[in-house]
Short mmCIF file of C-alpha atoms and ligand atoms in Angstrom, two decimals:
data_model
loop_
_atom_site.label_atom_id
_atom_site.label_comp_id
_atom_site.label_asym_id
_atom_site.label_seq_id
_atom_site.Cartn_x
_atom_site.Cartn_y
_atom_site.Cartn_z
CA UNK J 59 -25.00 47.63 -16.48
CA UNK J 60 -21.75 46.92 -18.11
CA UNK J 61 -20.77 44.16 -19.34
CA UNK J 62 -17.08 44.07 -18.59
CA UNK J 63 -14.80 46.26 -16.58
CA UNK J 64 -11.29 46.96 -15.97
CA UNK J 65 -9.44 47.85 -12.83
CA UNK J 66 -6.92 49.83 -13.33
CA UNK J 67 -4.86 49.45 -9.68
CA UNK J 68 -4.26 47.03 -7.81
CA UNK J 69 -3.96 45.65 -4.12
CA UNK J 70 -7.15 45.43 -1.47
CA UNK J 71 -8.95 47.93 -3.36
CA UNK J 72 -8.42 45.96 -7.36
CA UNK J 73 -10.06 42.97 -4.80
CA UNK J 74 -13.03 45.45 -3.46
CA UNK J 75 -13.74 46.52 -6.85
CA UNK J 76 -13.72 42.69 -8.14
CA UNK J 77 -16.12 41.91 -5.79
CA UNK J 78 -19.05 44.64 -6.08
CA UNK J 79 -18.27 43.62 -9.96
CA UNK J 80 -18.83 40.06 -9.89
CA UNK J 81 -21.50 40.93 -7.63
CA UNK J 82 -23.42 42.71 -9.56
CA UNK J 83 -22.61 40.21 -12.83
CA UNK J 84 -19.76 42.34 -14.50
CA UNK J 85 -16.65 40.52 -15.82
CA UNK J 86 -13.33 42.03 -14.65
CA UNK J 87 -9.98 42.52 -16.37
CA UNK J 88 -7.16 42.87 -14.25
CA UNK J 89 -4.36 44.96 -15.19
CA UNK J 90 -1.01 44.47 -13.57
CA UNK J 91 2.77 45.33 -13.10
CA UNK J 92 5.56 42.39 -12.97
CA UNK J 93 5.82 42.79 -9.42
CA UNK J 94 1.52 41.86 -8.81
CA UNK J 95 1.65 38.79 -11.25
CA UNK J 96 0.91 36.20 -8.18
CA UNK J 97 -1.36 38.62 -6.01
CA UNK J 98 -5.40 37.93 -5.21
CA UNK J 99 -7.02 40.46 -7.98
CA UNK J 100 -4.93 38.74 -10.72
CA UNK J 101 -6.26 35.43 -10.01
CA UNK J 102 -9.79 36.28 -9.16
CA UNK J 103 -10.05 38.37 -12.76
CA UNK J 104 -11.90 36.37 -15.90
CA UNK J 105 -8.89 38.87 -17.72
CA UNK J 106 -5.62 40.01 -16.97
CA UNK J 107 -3.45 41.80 -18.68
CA UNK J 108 0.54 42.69 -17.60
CA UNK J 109 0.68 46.63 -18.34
CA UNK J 110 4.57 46.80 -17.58
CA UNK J 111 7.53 46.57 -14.52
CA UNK J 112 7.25 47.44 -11.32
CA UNK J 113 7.52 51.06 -11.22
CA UNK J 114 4.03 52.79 -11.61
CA UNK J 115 5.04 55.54 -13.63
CA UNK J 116 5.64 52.30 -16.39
CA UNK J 117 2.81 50.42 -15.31
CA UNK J 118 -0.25 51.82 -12.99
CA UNK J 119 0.81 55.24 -14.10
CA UNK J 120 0.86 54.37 -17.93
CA UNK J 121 -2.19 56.00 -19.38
CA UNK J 122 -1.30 54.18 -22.99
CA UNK J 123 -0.67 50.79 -21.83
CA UNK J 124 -3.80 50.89 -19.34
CA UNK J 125 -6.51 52.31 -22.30
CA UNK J 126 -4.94 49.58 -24.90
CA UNK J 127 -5.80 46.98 -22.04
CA UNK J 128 -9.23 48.21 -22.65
CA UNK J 129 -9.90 48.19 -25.43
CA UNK J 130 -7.92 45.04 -26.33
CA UNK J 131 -10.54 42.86 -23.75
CA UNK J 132 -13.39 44.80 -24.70
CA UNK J 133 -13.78 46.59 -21.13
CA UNK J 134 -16.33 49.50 -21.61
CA UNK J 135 -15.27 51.25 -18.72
CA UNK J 136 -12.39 51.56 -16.44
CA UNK J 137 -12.33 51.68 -12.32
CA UNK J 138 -9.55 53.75 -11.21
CA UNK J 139 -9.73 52.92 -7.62
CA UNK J 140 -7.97 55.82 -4.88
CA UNK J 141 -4.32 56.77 -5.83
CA UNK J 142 -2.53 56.31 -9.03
CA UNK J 143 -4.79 57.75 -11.80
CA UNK J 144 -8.21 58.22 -10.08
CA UNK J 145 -7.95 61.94 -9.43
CA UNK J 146 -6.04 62.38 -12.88
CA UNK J 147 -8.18 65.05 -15.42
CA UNK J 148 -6.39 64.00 -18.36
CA UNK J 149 -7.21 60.53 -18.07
CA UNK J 150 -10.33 60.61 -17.61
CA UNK J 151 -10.45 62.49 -20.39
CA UNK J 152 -8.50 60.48 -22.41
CA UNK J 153 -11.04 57.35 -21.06
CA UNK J 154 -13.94 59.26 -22.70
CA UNK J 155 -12.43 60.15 -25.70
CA UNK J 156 -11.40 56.38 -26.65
CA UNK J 157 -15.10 55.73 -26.06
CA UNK J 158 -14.41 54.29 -22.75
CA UNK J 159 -15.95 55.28 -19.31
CA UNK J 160 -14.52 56.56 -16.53
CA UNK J 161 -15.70 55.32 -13.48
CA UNK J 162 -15.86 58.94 -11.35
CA UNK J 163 -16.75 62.00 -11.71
CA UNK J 164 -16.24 64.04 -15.11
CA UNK J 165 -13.06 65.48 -16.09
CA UNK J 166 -14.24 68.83 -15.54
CA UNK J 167 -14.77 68.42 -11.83
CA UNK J 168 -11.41 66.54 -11.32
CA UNK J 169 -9.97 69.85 -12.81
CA UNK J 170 -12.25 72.23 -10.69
CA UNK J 171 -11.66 70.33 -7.56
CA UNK J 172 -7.91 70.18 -7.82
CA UNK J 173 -6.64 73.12 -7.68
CA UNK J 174 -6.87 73.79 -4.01
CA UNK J 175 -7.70 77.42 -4.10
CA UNK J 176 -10.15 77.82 -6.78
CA UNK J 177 -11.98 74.84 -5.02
CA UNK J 178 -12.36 77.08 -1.84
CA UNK J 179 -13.61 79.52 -3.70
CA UNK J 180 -16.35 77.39 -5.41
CA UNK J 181 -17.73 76.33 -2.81
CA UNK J 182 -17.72 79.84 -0.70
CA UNK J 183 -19.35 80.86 -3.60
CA UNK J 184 -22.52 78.02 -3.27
CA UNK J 185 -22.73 79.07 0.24
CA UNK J 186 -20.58 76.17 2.09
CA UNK J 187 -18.45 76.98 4.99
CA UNK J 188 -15.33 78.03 4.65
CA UNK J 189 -12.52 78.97 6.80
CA UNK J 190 -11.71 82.88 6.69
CA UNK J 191 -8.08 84.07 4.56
CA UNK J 192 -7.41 85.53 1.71
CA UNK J 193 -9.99 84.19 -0.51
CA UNK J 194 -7.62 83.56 -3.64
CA UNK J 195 -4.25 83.63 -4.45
CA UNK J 196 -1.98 86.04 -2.38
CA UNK J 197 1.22 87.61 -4.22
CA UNK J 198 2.56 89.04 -1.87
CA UNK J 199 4.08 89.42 1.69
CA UNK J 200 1.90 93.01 2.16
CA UNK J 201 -1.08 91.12 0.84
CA UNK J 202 -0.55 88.21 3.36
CA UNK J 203 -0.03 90.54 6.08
CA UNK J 204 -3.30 92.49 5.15
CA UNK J 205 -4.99 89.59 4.96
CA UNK J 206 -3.41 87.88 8.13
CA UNK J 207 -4.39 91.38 10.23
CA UNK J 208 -7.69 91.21 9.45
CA UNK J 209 -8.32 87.39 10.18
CA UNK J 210 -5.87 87.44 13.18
CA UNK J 211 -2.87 85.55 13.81
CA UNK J 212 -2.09 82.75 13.87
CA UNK J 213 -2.38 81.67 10.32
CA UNK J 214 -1.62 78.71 7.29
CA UNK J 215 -0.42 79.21 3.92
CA UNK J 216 -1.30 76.86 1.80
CA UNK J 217 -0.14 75.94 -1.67
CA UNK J 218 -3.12 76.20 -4.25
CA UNK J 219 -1.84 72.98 -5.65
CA UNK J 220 -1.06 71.36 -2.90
CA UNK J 221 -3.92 69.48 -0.88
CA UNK J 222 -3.18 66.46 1.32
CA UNK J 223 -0.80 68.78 3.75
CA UNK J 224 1.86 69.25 1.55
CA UNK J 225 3.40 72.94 1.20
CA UNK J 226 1.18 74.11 4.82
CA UNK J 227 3.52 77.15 6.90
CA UNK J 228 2.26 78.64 10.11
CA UNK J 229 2.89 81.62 10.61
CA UNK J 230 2.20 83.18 14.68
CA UNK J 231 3.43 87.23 13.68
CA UNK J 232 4.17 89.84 11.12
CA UNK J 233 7.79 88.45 11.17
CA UNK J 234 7.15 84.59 10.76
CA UNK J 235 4.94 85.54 8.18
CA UNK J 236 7.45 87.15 6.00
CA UNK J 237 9.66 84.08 6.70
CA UNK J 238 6.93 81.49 5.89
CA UNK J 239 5.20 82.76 2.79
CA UNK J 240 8.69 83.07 1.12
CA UNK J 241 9.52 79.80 2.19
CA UNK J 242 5.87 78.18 1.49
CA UNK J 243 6.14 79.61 -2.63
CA UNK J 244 9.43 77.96 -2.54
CA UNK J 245 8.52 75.11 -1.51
CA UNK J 246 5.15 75.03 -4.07
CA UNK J 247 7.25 75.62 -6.45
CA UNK J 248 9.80 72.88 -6.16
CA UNK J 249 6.66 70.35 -4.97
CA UNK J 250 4.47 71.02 -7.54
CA UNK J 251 5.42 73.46 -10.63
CA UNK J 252 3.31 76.16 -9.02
CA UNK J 253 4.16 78.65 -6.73
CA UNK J 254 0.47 80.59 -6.22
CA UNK J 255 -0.06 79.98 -2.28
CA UNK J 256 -3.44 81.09 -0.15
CA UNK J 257 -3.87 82.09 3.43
CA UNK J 258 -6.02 81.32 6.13
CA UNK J 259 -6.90 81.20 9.64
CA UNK J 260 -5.32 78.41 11.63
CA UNK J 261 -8.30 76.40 13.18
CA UNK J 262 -6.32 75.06 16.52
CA UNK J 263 -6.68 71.32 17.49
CA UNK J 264 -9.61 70.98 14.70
CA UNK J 265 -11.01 67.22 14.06
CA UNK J 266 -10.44 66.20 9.93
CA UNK J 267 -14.24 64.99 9.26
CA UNK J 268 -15.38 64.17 6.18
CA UNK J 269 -19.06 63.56 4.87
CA UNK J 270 -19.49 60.39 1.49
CA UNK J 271 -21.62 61.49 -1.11
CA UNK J 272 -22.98 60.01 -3.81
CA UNK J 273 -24.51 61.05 -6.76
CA UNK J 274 -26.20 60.03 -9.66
CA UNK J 275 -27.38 61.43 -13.10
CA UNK J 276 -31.07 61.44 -12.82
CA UNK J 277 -30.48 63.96 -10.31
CA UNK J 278 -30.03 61.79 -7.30
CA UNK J 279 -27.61 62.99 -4.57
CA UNK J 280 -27.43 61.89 -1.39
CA UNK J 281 -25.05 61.87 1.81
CA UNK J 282 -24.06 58.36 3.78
CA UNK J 283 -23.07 60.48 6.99
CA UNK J 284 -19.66 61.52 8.42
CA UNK J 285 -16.47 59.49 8.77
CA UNK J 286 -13.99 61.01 11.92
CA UNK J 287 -10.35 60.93 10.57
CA UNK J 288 -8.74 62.08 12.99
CA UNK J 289 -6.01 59.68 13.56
CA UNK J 290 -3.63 60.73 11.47
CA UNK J 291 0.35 60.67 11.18
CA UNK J 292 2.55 62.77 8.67
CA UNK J 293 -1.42 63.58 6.90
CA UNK J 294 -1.49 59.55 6.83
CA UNK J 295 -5.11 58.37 7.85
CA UNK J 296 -3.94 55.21 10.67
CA UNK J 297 -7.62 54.83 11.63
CA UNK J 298 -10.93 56.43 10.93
CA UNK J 299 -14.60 56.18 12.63
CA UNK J 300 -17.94 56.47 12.06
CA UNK J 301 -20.02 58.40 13.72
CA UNK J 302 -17.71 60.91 15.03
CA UNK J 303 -17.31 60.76 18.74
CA UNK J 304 -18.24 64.37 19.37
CA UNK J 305 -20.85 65.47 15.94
CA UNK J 306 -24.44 66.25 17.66
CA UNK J 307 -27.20 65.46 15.13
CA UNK J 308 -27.72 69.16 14.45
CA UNK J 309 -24.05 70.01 13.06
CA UNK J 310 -24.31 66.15 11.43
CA UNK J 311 -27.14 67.30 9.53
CA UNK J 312 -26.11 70.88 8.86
CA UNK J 313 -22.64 68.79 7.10
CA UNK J 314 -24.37 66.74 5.25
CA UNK J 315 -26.60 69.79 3.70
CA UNK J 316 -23.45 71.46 3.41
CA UNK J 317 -21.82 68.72 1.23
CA UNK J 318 -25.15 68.37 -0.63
CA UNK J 319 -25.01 72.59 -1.91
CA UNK J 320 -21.27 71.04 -2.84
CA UNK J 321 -22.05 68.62 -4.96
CA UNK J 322 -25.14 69.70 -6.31
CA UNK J 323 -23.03 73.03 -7.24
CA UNK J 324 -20.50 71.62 -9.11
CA UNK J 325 -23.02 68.96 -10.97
CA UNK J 326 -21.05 66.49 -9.64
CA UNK J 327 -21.70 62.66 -10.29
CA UNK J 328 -20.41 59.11 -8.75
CA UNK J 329 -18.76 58.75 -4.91
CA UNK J 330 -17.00 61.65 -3.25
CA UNK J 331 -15.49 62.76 -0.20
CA UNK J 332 -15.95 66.69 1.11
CA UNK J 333 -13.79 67.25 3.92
CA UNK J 334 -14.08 69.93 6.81
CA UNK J 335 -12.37 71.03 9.60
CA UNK J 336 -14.40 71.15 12.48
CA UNK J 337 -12.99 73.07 15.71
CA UNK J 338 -13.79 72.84 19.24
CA UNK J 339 -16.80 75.03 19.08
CA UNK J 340 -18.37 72.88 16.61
CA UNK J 341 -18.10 75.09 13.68
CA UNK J 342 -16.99 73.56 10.33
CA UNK J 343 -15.09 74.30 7.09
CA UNK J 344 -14.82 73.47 4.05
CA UNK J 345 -11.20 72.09 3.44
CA UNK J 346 -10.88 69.83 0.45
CA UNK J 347 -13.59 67.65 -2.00
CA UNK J 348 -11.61 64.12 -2.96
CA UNK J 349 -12.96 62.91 -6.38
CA UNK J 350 -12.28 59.13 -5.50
CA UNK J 351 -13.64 56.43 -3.41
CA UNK J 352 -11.32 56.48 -0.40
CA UNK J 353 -9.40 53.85 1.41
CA UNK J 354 -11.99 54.45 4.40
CA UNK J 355 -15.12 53.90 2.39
CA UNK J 356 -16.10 50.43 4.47
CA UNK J 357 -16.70 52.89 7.48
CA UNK J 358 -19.54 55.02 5.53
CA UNK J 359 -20.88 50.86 4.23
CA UNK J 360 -21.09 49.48 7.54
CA UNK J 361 -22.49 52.64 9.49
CA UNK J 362 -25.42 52.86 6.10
CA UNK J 363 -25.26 49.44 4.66
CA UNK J 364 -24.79 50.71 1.35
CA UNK J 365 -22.33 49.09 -1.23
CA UNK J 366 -20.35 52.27 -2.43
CA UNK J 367 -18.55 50.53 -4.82
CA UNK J 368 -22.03 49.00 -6.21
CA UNK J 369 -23.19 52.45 -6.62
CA UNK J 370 -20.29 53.62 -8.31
CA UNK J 371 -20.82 50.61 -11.03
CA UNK J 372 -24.32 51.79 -11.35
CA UNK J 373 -23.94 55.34 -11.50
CA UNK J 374 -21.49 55.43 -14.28
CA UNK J 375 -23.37 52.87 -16.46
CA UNK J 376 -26.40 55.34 -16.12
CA UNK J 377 -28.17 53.68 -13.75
CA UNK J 378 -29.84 55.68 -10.66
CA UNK J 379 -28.61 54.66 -7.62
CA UNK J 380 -30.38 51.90 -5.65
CA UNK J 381 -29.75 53.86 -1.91
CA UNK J 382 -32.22 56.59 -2.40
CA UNK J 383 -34.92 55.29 -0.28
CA UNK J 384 -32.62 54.95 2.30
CA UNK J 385 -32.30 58.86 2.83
CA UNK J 386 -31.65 60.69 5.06
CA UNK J 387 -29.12 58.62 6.81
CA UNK J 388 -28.21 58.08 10.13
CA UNK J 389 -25.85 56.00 11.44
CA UNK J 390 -26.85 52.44 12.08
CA UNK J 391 -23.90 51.24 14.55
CA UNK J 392 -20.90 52.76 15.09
CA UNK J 393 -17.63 51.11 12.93
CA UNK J 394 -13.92 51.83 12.92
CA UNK J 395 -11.53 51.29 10.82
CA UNK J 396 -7.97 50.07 11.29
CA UNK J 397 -5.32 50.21 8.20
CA UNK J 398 -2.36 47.66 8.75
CA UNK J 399 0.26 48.38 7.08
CA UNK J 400 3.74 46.64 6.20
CA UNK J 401 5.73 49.53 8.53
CA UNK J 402 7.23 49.06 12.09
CA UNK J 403 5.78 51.30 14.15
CA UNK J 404 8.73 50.90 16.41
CA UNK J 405 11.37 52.56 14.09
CA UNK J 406 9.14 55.40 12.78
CA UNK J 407 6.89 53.39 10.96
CA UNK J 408 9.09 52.58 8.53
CA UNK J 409 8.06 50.12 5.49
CA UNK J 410 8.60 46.51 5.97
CA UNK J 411 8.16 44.73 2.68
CA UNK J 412 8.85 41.39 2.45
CA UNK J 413 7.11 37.74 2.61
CA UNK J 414 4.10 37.22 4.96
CA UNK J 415 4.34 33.56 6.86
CA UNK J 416 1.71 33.45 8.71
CA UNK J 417 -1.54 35.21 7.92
CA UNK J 418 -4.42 34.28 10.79
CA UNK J 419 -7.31 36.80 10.29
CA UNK J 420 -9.65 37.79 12.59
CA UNK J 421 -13.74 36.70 12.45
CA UNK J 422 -16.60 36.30 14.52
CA UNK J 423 -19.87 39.31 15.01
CA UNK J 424 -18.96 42.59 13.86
CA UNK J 425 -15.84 42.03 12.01
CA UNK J 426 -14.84 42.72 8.00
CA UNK J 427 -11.53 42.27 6.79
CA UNK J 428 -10.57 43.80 3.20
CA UNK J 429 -7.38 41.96 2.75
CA UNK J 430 -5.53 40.95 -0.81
CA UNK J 431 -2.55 39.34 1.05
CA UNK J 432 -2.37 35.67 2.16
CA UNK J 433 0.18 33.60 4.00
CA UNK J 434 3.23 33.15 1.25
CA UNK J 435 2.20 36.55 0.12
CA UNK J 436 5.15 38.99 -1.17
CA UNK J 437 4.75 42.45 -0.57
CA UNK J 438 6.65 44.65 -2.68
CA UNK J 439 8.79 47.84 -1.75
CA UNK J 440 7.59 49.82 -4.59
CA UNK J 441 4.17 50.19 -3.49
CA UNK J 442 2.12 51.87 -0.75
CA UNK J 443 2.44 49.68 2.52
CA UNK J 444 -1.35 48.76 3.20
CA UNK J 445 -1.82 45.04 3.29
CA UNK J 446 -5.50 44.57 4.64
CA UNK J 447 -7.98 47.15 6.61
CA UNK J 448 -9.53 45.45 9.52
CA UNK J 449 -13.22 47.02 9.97
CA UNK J 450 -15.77 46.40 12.96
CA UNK J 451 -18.55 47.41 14.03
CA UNK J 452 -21.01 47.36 17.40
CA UNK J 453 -24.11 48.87 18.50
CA UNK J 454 -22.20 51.77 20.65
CA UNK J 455 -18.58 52.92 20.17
CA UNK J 456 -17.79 50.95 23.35
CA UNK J 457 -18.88 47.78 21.95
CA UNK J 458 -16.86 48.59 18.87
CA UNK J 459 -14.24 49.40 20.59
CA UNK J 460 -14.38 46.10 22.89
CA UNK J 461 -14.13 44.05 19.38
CA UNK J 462 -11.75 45.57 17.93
CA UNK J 463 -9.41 44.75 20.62
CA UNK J 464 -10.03 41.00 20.32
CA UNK J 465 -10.00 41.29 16.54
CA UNK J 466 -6.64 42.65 16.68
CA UNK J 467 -5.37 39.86 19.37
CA UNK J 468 -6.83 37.24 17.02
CA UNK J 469 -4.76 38.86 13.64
CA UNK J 470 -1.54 37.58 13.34
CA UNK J 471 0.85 38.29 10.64
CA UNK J 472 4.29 37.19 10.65
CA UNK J 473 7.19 37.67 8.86
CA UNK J 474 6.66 41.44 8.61
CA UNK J 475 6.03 43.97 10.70
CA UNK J 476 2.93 46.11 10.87
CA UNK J 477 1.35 48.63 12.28
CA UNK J 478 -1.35 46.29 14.58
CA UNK J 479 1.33 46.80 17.86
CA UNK J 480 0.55 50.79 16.95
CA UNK J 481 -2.91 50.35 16.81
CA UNK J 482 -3.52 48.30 20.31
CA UNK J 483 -1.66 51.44 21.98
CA UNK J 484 -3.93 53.82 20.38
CA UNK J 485 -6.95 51.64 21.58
CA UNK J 486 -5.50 52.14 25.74
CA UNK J 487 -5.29 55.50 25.11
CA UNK J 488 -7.74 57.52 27.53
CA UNK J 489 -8.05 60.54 25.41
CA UNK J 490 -9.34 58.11 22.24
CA UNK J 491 -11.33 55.77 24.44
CA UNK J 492 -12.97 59.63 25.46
CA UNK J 493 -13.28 60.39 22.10
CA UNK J 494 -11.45 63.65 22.22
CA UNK J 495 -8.60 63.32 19.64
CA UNK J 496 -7.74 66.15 17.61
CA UNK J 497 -5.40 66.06 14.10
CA UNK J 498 -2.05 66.33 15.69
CA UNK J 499 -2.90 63.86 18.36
CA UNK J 500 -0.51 61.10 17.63
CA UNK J 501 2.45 63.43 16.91
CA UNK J 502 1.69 65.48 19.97
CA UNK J 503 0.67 62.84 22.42
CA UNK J 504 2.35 59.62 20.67
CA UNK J 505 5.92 60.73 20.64
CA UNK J 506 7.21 58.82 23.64
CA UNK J 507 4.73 55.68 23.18
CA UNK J 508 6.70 52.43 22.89
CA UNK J 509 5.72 49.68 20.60
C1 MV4 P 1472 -5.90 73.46 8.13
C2 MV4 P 1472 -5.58 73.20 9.48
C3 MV4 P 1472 -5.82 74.20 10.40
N1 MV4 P 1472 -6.32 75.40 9.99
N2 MV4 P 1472 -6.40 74.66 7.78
C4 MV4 P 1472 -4.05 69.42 6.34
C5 MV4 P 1472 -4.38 68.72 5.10
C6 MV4 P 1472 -5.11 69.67 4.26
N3 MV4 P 1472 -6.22 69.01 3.66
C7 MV4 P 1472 -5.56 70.75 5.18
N4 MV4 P 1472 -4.93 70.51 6.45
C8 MV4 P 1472 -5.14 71.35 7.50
N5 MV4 P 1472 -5.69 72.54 7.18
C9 MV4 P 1472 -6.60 75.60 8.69
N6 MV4 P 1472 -7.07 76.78 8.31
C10 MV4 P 1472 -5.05 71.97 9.83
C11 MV4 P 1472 -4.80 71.04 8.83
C12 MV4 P 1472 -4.19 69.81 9.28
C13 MV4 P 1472 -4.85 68.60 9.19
C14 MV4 P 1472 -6.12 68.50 8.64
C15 MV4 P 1472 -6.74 67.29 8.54
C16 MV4 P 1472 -6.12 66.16 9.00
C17 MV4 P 1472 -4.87 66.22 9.53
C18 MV4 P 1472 -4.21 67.43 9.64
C19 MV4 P 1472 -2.95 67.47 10.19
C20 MV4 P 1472 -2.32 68.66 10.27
C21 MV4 P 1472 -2.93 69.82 9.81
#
């Protein structure tokens, strides 16, 4: 194991990563921007080490700064956590090549995971689901329309370097189609410095679930079950659950095999994510692999009772992973996840920074809070708005569902507002207490819900 890390973000996840560190024995050195000197991870690190201002393109962006940090404490390897730098090719190369590791998968598969369309293609390729289109880059509007006619309308173009939702256009006709793949190239373009765009067949009212994998490099991979992300605004996860309302065992099991050929195709190594669509017939596709641990990783820990961030540590120091026995999974309770975020769900969610007063957290059976504010706390407009994730957990979704409404009355934050009021509303929803949400649930059915 190492002996000292460093965390290269900050925030509830710099904490999460402190803690399955110290855990485990390994020091941590804390890197951090201006605007983070007084936050949780900085205090709780044995090191810490200013990397520049506020902005994150001069400070958690800062490849230069982060790897002199490094190698200036004596870190031997560097967590990137989600965001920022974690899915970024180049540094993980450049970790690697100044003898540092990179906690995460190898440069290689950031690079052959991130470009959308050659992804899909992969893993068609190793026999994973996939949803039908074009199969590869179309150029242009006769090649859409060939493709489109023999799929059936209606359809998505999708930028190859997009991922995450950005640069989607339906398209319902011959005529839209024109319209739309014009306009979705454009729009690539501009977004991302790459106009190559892909088509497919619009799954209708699909569910976003996603299986965790982990593997390690004796050879070692393994699934820890589904997550249900369903719950989703603007492609912004609000709240995710584990096991998915509607998965039988059968199309649980043929997932997880399916995200097994995935990362045993790729010889991938450390945490990932594969998502899939799956649509109201209970197929599934494959729509995206993440190369991170995600912001919804407690879910997949409380449902397995594995430490994900643990294995990561162990996996990248050479280690096998400790969870192998353990396979196959199935869920052991049923856990949901609730981000809060500094936004006001009354004006359109929009960001609230500002100080916290009063920070009362929930407790009691069945309750986990990841949190790296406190009362007094500061949060800064320059960052994502997540201040804490509030996970519980019961032996059926009901009795999850019954805590997390008392865990929620209990939490109170003052001073800013947040996106609990938001969250209590989606809990008296019939349609989520059924189970039968769907990815454009809260846009279509959340529209005239007062907060
Ligand atoms: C789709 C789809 C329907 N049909 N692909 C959005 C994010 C990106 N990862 C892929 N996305 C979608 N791809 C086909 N062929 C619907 C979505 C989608 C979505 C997916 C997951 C979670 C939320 C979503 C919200 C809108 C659209």
């Amino acid at each position: 194991m190492f002996k000292r890390i460093l965390i290269a973000n900050r925030g509830e996840i710099a904490l999460r990563v402190n803690r399955a560190a110290h855990e485990l024995g390994v020091e941590v050195v804390q890197v951090y921007s201006t605007a983070d000197k007084d936050t949780l991870p900085v205090k709780l690190a044995d090191q810490a080490i200013c990397i520049g201002p506020a902005p994150s393109a001069k400070s958690y962006l800062n490849m230069q700064s982060i790897i002199g940090a490094a190698q200036i404490s004596g870190a031997e390897a560097i967590h990137p956590g989600y965001g920022f730098l974690s899915e970024n090719a180049d540094f993980a190369r450049a970790c690697v090549d100044n003898d540092l590791v990179f906690i995460g998968p190898s440069a290689d598969c950031i690079d052959q995971l991130g470009n959308k369309a050659a992804a899909k293609d992969t893993m068609k390729k190793l026999g994973v689901p996939t949803v039908p289109g074009s199969d590869g880059p179309v150029e242009s509007v006769e090649d859409a329309r060939r493709f489109a006619d023999e799929v059936g309308y209606p359809v998505l173009i999708k930028a190859s370097a997009g991922g995450g939702g950005k640069g989607m256009r339906e398209a319902h006709d011959a005529d839209e189609l024109a319209e739309q793949f014009n306009a979705a190239r454009g729009e690539a373009k501009v977004a991302f410095g790459n106009d190559e765009v892909y088509l497919e067949k619009l799954i209708q009212r699909p569910r976003h679930v996603e299986i965790q994998v982990l593997a390690d490099s004796h050879g070692n991979a393994m699934h820890l079950c589904e997550r249900d992300c369903s719950i989703q605004r603007r492609h912004q996860k609000l709240l995710e659950e584990a096991p998915c309302p509607v998965l039988t065992e059968e199309t649980r099991q043929a997932m997880g095999e399916a995200a097994l050929k995935a990362v045993r195709g790729v010889g991938y190594q450390n945490a990932g994510t594969i998502e899939f669509l799956l649509d109201t017939d209970g197929k599934f596709y494959f729509m995206e692999m993440n190369t991170r641990v995600q912001v919804e990783h407690p879910v997949s820990e409380t449902i397995t009772g594995v430490d994900i961030v643990k294995e990561q540590l162990r996996i990248a120091s050479g280690e096998p992973m400790t969870c192998i026995s353990k396979a196959p999974m199935s869920p052991r309770c049923h856990a949901i996840e609730f981000r809060i975020n500094a936004e006001d769900p009354a004006h359109d969610f929009r960001p609230c920074p500002g100080t916290v007063t009063r920070f009362d957290l929930p407790g009691g059976p069945g309750v986990r809070v990841d949190a790296f504010v406190r009362a007094g706390s500061k949060i800064p407009s320059t960052y994502d708005s997540l201040v804490a994730k509030l996970i519980v957990w019961g032996d059926t979704r009901d009795e999850a569902l019954a805590r997390a409404r008392r865990a929620l009355t209990e939490f109170n934050i003052e001073g800013i507002a947040t996106t609990i009021p938001f969250h209590q509303k989606v809990l008296e929803n019939e349609m989520f207490q059924r189970g039968t949400v769907y990815t454009d649930f809260i846009e279509t059915e959340f529209s005239d819900v007062q907060f």
